[in-house]
mmCIF file of C-alpha atoms in Angstrom:
data_model
loop_
_atom_site.group_PDB
_atom_site.id
_atom_site.type_symbol
_atom_site.label_atom_id
_atom_site.label_comp_id
_atom_site.label_asym_id
_atom_site.label_seq_id
_atom_site.Cartn_x
_atom_site.Cartn_y
_atom_site.Cartn_z
ATOM 1 C CA LEU A 26 -8.822 -16.495 3.896
ATOM 2 C CA ASP A 27 -10.541 -16.761 7.267
ATOM 3 C CA LEU A 28 -14.084 -15.883 6.208
ATOM 4 C CA ASP A 29 -15.990 -17.528 9.051
ATOM 5 C CA SER A 30 -15.905 -14.939 11.810
ATOM 6 C CA PHE A 31 -14.770 -11.603 10.412
ATOM 7 C CA ASN A 32 -18.305 -10.186 10.316
ATOM 8 C CA ASP A 33 -18.664 -10.664 14.071
ATOM 9 C CA GLY A 34 -18.219 -7.456 16.001
ATOM 10 C CA ILE A 35 -17.947 -5.069 13.044
ATOM 11 C CA LYS A 36 -17.541 -1.623 14.575
ATOM 12 C CA GLU A 37 -19.659 1.253 13.326
ATOM 13 C CA TYR A 38 -16.667 3.386 12.324
ATOM 14 C CA SER A 39 -15.321 0.473 10.245
ATOM 15 C CA LYS A 40 -18.312 0.884 7.942
ATOM 16 C CA LYS A 41 -16.983 4.349 7.102
ATOM 17 C CA LEU A 42 -13.591 2.889 6.196
ATOM 18 C CA GLY A 43 -12.789 1.710 2.701
ATOM 19 C CA VAL A 44 -9.778 -0.138 1.329
ATOM 20 C CA VAL A 45 -8.402 0.513 -2.140
ATOM 21 C CA ILE A 46 -5.947 -2.057 -3.521
ATOM 22 C CA MET A 47 -4.110 -0.787 -6.577
ATOM 23 C CA ALA A 48 -3.932 -3.843 -8.826
ATOM 24 C CA GLY A 49 -3.665 -2.348 -12.310
ATOM 25 C CA GLY A 50 0.069 -2.523 -13.010
ATOM 26 C CA LYS A 51 1.901 -4.886 -15.340
ATOM 27 C CA GLY A 52 4.315 -6.199 -12.704
ATOM 28 C CA ILE A 53 7.297 -5.912 -15.045
ATOM 29 C CA ARG A 54 9.790 -6.827 -12.288
ATOM 30 C CA MET A 55 8.005 -10.163 -11.854
ATOM 31 C CA GLN A 56 8.156 -11.290 -15.467
ATOM 32 C CA PRO A 57 7.906 -13.838 -17.059
ATOM 33 C CA TYR A 58 5.168 -14.929 -14.610
ATOM 34 C CA THR A 59 3.264 -11.691 -15.037
ATOM 35 C CA LYS A 60 3.066 -12.119 -18.807
ATOM 36 C CA ILE A 61 0.415 -14.741 -17.990
ATOM 37 C CA PHE A 62 -0.992 -13.803 -14.563
ATOM 38 C CA PRO A 63 -1.231 -10.368 -12.910
ATOM 39 C CA LYS A 64 1.141 -9.742 -9.991
ATOM 40 C CA PRO A 65 -1.651 -9.643 -7.338
ATOM 41 C CA LEU A 66 -2.356 -13.313 -8.113
ATOM 42 C CA LEU A 67 1.151 -14.563 -7.422
ATOM 43 C CA PRO A 68 0.694 -17.657 -5.231
ATOM 44 C CA MET A 69 1.259 -17.448 -1.478
ATOM 45 C CA GLY A 70 0.759 -20.994 -0.274
ATOM 46 C CA ASP A 71 -2.849 -21.884 -1.065
ATOM 47 C CA ASP A 72 -3.784 -18.238 -1.617
ATOM 48 C CA THR A 73 -2.379 -15.227 -3.474
ATOM 49 C CA ILE A 74 -0.704 -11.913 -2.603
ATOM 50 C CA ILE A 75 -3.969 -10.016 -2.869
ATOM 51 C CA ASP A 76 -5.731 -12.582 -0.641
ATOM 52 C CA LEU A 77 -3.035 -12.018 1.985
ATOM 53 C CA ILE A 78 -3.579 -8.241 1.850
ATOM 54 C CA VAL A 79 -7.355 -8.626 2.084
ATOM 55 C CA SER A 80 -7.031 -10.982 5.074
ATOM 56 C CA LYS A 81 -4.974 -8.384 6.975
ATOM 57 C CA PHE A 82 -7.891 -5.932 6.793
ATOM 58 C CA LEU A 83 -10.550 -8.557 7.536
ATOM 59 C CA LYS A 84 -8.652 -9.368 10.732
ATOM 60 C CA TYR A 85 -9.497 -5.870 11.961
ATOM 61 C CA LYS A 86 -13.138 -6.003 10.812
ATOM 62 C CA ILE A 87 -12.632 -3.783 7.756
ATOM 63 C CA ASN A 88 -14.649 -5.148 4.856
ATOM 64 C CA ASN A 89 -15.232 -2.527 2.143
ATOM 65 C CA PHE A 90 -12.823 -3.203 -0.719
ATOM 66 C CA TYR A 91 -12.234 -1.471 -4.034
ATOM 67 C CA ILE A 92 -9.843 -3.221 -6.419
ATOM 68 C CA THR A 93 -8.531 -0.970 -9.193
ATOM 69 C CA THR A 94 -7.535 -2.882 -12.321
ATOM 70 C CA ASN A 95 -6.244 -2.398 -15.842
ATOM 71 C CA TYR A 96 -3.775 -5.081 -16.915
ATOM 72 C CA LYS A 97 -5.366 -8.557 -16.798
ATOM 73 C CA HIS A 98 -8.592 -7.028 -15.458
ATOM 74 C CA GLN A 99 -10.750 -10.052 -16.258
ATOM 75 C CA THR A 100 -8.424 -12.486 -14.485
ATOM 76 C CA ILE A 101 -8.562 -10.447 -11.263
ATOM 77 C CA ASN A 102 -12.329 -10.014 -11.600
ATOM 78 C CA ASN A 103 -12.790 -13.788 -11.939
ATOM 79 C CA HIS A 104 -10.597 -14.399 -8.889
ATOM 80 C CA PHE A 105 -12.805 -12.239 -6.669
ATOM 81 C CA LYS A 106 -16.067 -13.801 -7.857
ATOM 82 C CA LYS A 107 -15.477 -16.729 -5.502
ATOM 83 C CA TYR A 108 -15.791 -14.324 -2.534
ATOM 84 C CA LYS A 109 -18.993 -12.704 -3.767
ATOM 85 C CA THR A 110 -21.133 -13.524 -0.726
ATOM 86 C CA LYS A 111 -18.372 -13.104 1.871
ATOM 87 C CA ILE A 112 -16.458 -9.933 1.010
ATOM 88 C CA ASN A 113 -17.874 -6.512 0.159
ATOM 89 C CA PHE A 114 -15.883 -5.559 -2.918
ATOM 90 C CA LYS A 115 -16.115 -3.641 -6.145
ATOM 91 C CA ILE A 116 -13.793 -4.039 -9.110
ATOM 92 C CA ILE A 117 -12.922 -0.714 -10.743
ATOM 93 C CA LYS A 118 -11.651 -1.012 -14.312
ATOM 94 C CA GLU A 119 -9.445 1.827 -15.494
ATOM 95 C CA ASN A 120 -10.154 2.791 -19.100
ATOM 96 C CA LYS A 121 -6.462 3.601 -19.430
ATOM 97 C CA LYS A 122 -3.424 3.390 -17.142
ATOM 98 C CA LEU A 123 -3.960 5.964 -14.398
ATOM 99 C CA GLY A 124 -0.822 5.503 -12.295
ATOM 100 C CA THR A 125 -0.846 4.732 -8.569
ATOM 101 C CA ALA A 126 -3.300 7.489 -7.595
ATOM 102 C CA GLY A 127 -5.356 8.416 -10.657
ATOM 103 C CA SER A 128 -8.041 5.782 -10.158
ATOM 104 C CA LEU A 129 -8.947 7.254 -6.748
ATOM 105 C CA SER A 130 -10.965 9.816 -8.716
ATOM 106 C CA TYR A 131 -13.620 7.104 -9.159
ATOM 107 C CA LEU A 132 -14.257 7.200 -5.395
ATOM 108 C CA LYS A 133 -15.089 10.903 -4.976
ATOM 109 C CA ASN A 134 -18.751 10.113 -4.234
ATOM 110 C CA SER A 135 -18.361 6.809 -2.395
ATOM 111 C CA LYS A 136 -20.096 6.182 0.933
ATOM 112 C CA GLU A 137 -16.870 5.758 2.927
ATOM 113 C CA GLU A 138 -15.248 8.835 4.453
ATOM 114 C CA LEU A 139 -11.743 7.452 4.886
ATOM 115 C CA PHE A 140 -9.675 5.071 2.773
ATOM 116 C CA PHE A 141 -6.712 2.834 3.257
ATOM 117 C CA VAL A 142 -4.894 2.773 -0.069
ATOM 118 C CA SER A 143 -2.487 -0.113 -0.598
ATOM 119 C CA ASN A 144 -0.128 -1.233 -3.321
ATOM 120 C CA CYS A 145 -0.876 -4.777 -4.439
ATOM 121 C CA ASP A 146 2.594 -6.006 -3.432
ATOM 122 C CA SER A 147 2.863 -4.404 0.016
ATOM 123 C CA VAL A 148 2.004 -6.389 3.148
ATOM 124 C CA VAL A 149 1.915 -4.467 6.441
ATOM 125 C CA SER A 150 1.562 -6.343 9.721
ATOM 126 C CA GLU A 151 0.155 -3.736 12.080
ATOM 127 C CA ASP A 152 -3.146 -3.070 13.842
ATOM 128 C CA TYR A 153 -5.020 -1.045 11.227
ATOM 129 C CA ASN A 154 -7.320 0.353 13.898
ATOM 130 C CA ILE A 155 -4.295 1.944 15.600
ATOM 131 C CA ILE A 156 -3.217 3.500 12.286
ATOM 132 C CA SER A 157 -6.765 4.806 11.799
ATOM 133 C CA ASN A 158 -6.835 6.282 15.314
ATOM 134 C CA PHE A 159 -3.443 7.932 14.724
ATOM 135 C CA HIS A 160 -4.750 9.495 11.519
ATOM 136 C CA THR A 161 -7.964 10.746 13.126
ATOM 137 C CA ASN A 162 -6.476 11.940 16.418
ATOM 138 C CA ASN A 163 -3.856 13.983 14.560
ATOM 139 C CA ASN A 164 -6.420 15.449 12.163
ATOM 140 C CA ASN A 165 -4.358 14.308 9.195
ATOM 141 C CA ASP A 166 -5.572 14.671 5.644
ATOM 142 C CA ILE A 167 -3.292 11.830 4.570
ATOM 143 C CA THR A 168 -1.128 9.455 6.601
ATOM 144 C CA ILE A 169 1.832 7.677 5.036
ATOM 145 C CA VAL A 170 2.823 4.379 6.663
ATOM 146 C CA ALA A 171 6.628 4.306 6.719
ATOM 147 C CA SER A 172 9.022 1.550 7.727
ATOM 148 C CA LYS A 173 12.117 2.298 9.824
ATOM 149 C CA LYS A 174 15.320 0.689 8.616
ATOM 150 C CA SER A 175 18.968 1.107 9.517
ATOM 151 C CA ILE A 176 21.428 0.321 6.725
ATOM 152 C CA GLN A 177 25.141 -0.197 7.357
ATOM 153 C CA PHE A 178 27.397 0.955 4.550
ATOM 154 C CA PRO A 179 30.035 -1.784 4.063
ATOM 155 C CA TYR A 180 32.981 0.560 3.424
ATOM 156 C CA GLY A 181 34.968 3.214 5.210
ATOM 157 C CA VAL A 182 33.663 6.660 4.249
ATOM 158 C CA CYS A 183 35.884 9.687 3.652
ATOM 159 C CA GLN A 184 34.828 12.736 5.623
ATOM 160 C CA LEU A 185 35.396 16.283 4.373
ATOM 161 C CA ASN A 186 34.979 19.660 6.040
ATOM 162 C CA ASP A 187 33.052 22.597 4.592
ATOM 163 C CA LYS A 188 36.143 23.565 2.571
ATOM 164 C CA ASN A 189 36.197 20.124 0.953
ATOM 165 C CA LYS A 190 39.347 19.091 2.855
ATOM 166 C CA PHE A 191 39.834 15.560 4.131
ATOM 167 C CA ILE A 192 39.431 15.268 7.909
ATOM 168 C CA GLY A 193 39.250 11.500 8.460
ATOM 169 C CA PHE A 194 37.356 8.253 7.982
ATOM 170 C CA LYS A 195 34.149 6.860 9.369
ATOM 171 C CA GLU A 196 34.231 3.073 9.281
ATOM 172 C CA LYS A 197 31.113 1.283 8.058
ATOM 173 C CA PRO A 198 28.630 3.982 9.111
ATOM 174 C CA ASN A 199 24.941 3.324 9.772
ATOM 175 C CA PHE A 200 22.253 5.366 8.050
ATOM 176 C CA ASN A 201 18.647 5.502 9.218
ATOM 177 C CA PHE A 202 15.804 5.790 6.719
ATOM 178 C CA LEU A 203 12.019 5.823 6.621
ATOM 179 C CA PHE A 204 10.837 3.786 3.643
ATOM 180 C CA ASN A 205 7.459 4.417 2.050
ATOM 181 C CA THR A 206 5.623 1.091 2.418
ATOM 182 C CA GLY A 207 2.963 1.852 -0.202
ATOM 183 C CA LEU A 208 0.173 1.970 2.405
ATOM 184 C CA TYR A 209 -1.715 5.218 3.023
ATOM 185 C CA LEU A 210 -4.769 6.486 4.862
ATOM 186 C CA ILE A 211 -6.541 9.284 2.978
ATOM 187 C CA ASN A 212 -9.658 11.329 3.653
ATOM 188 C CA ARG A 213 -12.139 10.943 0.814
ATOM 189 C CA LYS A 214 -12.511 14.726 0.410
ATOM 190 C CA GLU A 215 -8.905 14.897 -0.842
ATOM 191 C CA PHE A 216 -9.938 12.915 -3.928
ATOM 192 C CA ARG A 217 -11.600 16.096 -5.186
ATOM 193 C CA LEU A 218 -8.150 17.240 -6.312
ATOM 194 C CA LEU A 219 -8.075 14.394 -8.830
ATOM 195 C CA LYS A 220 -9.433 14.672 -12.358
ATOM 196 C CA LYS A 221 -11.252 11.677 -13.770
ATOM 197 C CA ASN A 222 -9.240 9.566 -16.208
ATOM 198 C CA GLN A 223 -6.105 11.653 -15.652
ATOM 199 C CA ARG A 224 -2.927 9.722 -14.891
ATOM 200 C CA LEU A 225 -1.294 10.601 -11.571
ATOM 201 C CA ASP A 226 1.187 8.724 -9.393
ATOM 202 C CA MET A 227 0.915 8.720 -5.614
ATOM 203 C CA ASP A 228 4.089 10.718 -4.965
ATOM 204 C CA ASP A 229 2.812 13.503 -7.251
ATOM 205 C CA PHE A 230 -0.581 13.410 -5.537
ATOM 206 C CA ILE A 231 1.059 13.761 -2.112
ATOM 207 C CA LEU A 232 3.168 16.684 -3.335
ATOM 208 C CA LYS A 233 -0.021 18.275 -4.650
ATOM 209 C CA LEU A 234 -1.608 17.868 -1.201
ATOM 210 C CA LYS A 235 1.500 19.406 0.375
ATOM 211 C CA LYS A 236 1.258 22.368 -1.983
ATOM 212 C CA LYS A 237 -2.360 22.829 -0.865
ATOM 213 C CA LYS A 238 -1.058 22.870 2.745
ATOM 214 C CA LYS A 239 -2.896 19.672 3.656
ATOM 215 C CA LYS A 240 -1.776 17.918 6.827
ATOM 216 C CA ILE A 241 0.481 14.957 6.003
ATOM 217 C CA GLY A 242 1.304 12.539 8.810
ATOM 218 C CA ILE A 243 3.856 9.734 9.030
ATOM 219 C CA TYR A 244 2.970 6.549 10.931
ATOM 220 C CA GLN A 245 6.162 4.620 11.667
ATOM 221 C CA ILE A 246 6.417 0.828 11.853
ATOM 222 C CA GLU A 247 9.395 -1.462 12.354
ATOM 223 C CA HIS A 248 11.097 -2.879 9.276
ATOM 224 C CA ASN A 249 9.993 -6.443 10.058
ATOM 225 C CA GLN A 250 6.350 -5.297 9.968
ATOM 226 C CA TRP A 251 6.534 -4.622 6.241
ATOM 227 C CA GLN A 252 7.101 -6.991 3.347
ATOM 228 C CA ASP A 253 7.567 -5.658 -0.179
ATOM 229 C CA LEU A 254 6.658 -8.498 -2.542
ATOM 230 C CA GLY A 255 7.332 -6.590 -5.749
ATOM 231 C CA SER A 256 10.557 -8.373 -6.748
ATOM 232 C CA TRP A 257 11.513 -12.026 -7.033
ATOM 233 C CA GLU A 258 14.134 -11.661 -4.285
ATOM 234 C CA SER A 259 11.709 -10.203 -1.731
ATOM 235 C CA TYR A 260 8.923 -12.578 -2.801
ATOM 236 C CA ASN A 261 11.120 -15.683 -2.413
ATOM 237 C CA ASN A 262 12.460 -14.464 0.947
ATOM 238 C CA PHE A 263 8.910 -14.011 2.216
ATOM 239 C CA ILE A 264 7.965 -17.536 1.085
ATOM 240 C CA LYS A 265 10.996 -19.007 2.895
ATOM 241 C CA ILE A 266 10.281 -17.147 6.138
ATOM 242 C CA ASN A 267 6.614 -18.142 6.176
ATOM 243 C CA LYS A 268 6.942 -21.823 5.269
#
C-alpha cells in the first residue's frame, strides 16, 4: 500500500465519506484456502485482496474504513494492526452472520454521512470522487455501481412469434447486461431501516429501499473496470493480467 502521501490534500467532503468492506463471509468458493485464511487475505503479489481494495480508496483521499467481520475475525483484525497509525479503520465484529447488509446497522450513528459499501472480493477501477459526485448530483439515496458487458451466445437461436410459431434463426446473438459489481454508495440515513443483529442481504435491502420509494441510481462502468475475485478462475486471471 502507498501510505506515504495519501494524507496530502484530503478534501473536506472526504471526511464525511466512509468505506465499509464486507469481510465476514466464509469464502466457500475459494476453499480449501479459506479453511485456513479468510478470503480478504488471499495474496495479491506482496499484499492481499483487501489491501488492494483499501489502496483504491486511499488513491482518492478517502480514509475512513469500517471492516465488518465474522468468520476468521481475529486473523483479519491482526492483519490491520500493522496499519494502525496510517489508516483510519475500525473492525466491526458481527455477533452472528448478518448477510451482506445486516452489519450496516452498526453504523446508524457514525460520523460519516455517506458510505461506499464494497464486497471484499470486488475491485473497481474508477475515480471514486466521480461516483460520489454522480450520487450527490442526482440526489440518490443509494447508487449501485454496475458493469456493462456484452455476451455472445455461441449457438443459433430459434425465434418464435407471439403464437409460438417458428419464424427463423438468429445466429450467435449478442446480449447486453449490467452486472452488479458489489460496490454501492449509500446515505447513512438509510441504515435506519435496518434492525440491529438481524440478517439481511444487500439485494433484499435494496428492494426494501425501492418499496419505500427511495431514489436508486445506477452508475455504469466498463467491464474491464471491474474485477470479481470471488472464484479461483477470476482470481487466477487477475493475477496473470497484473504480473
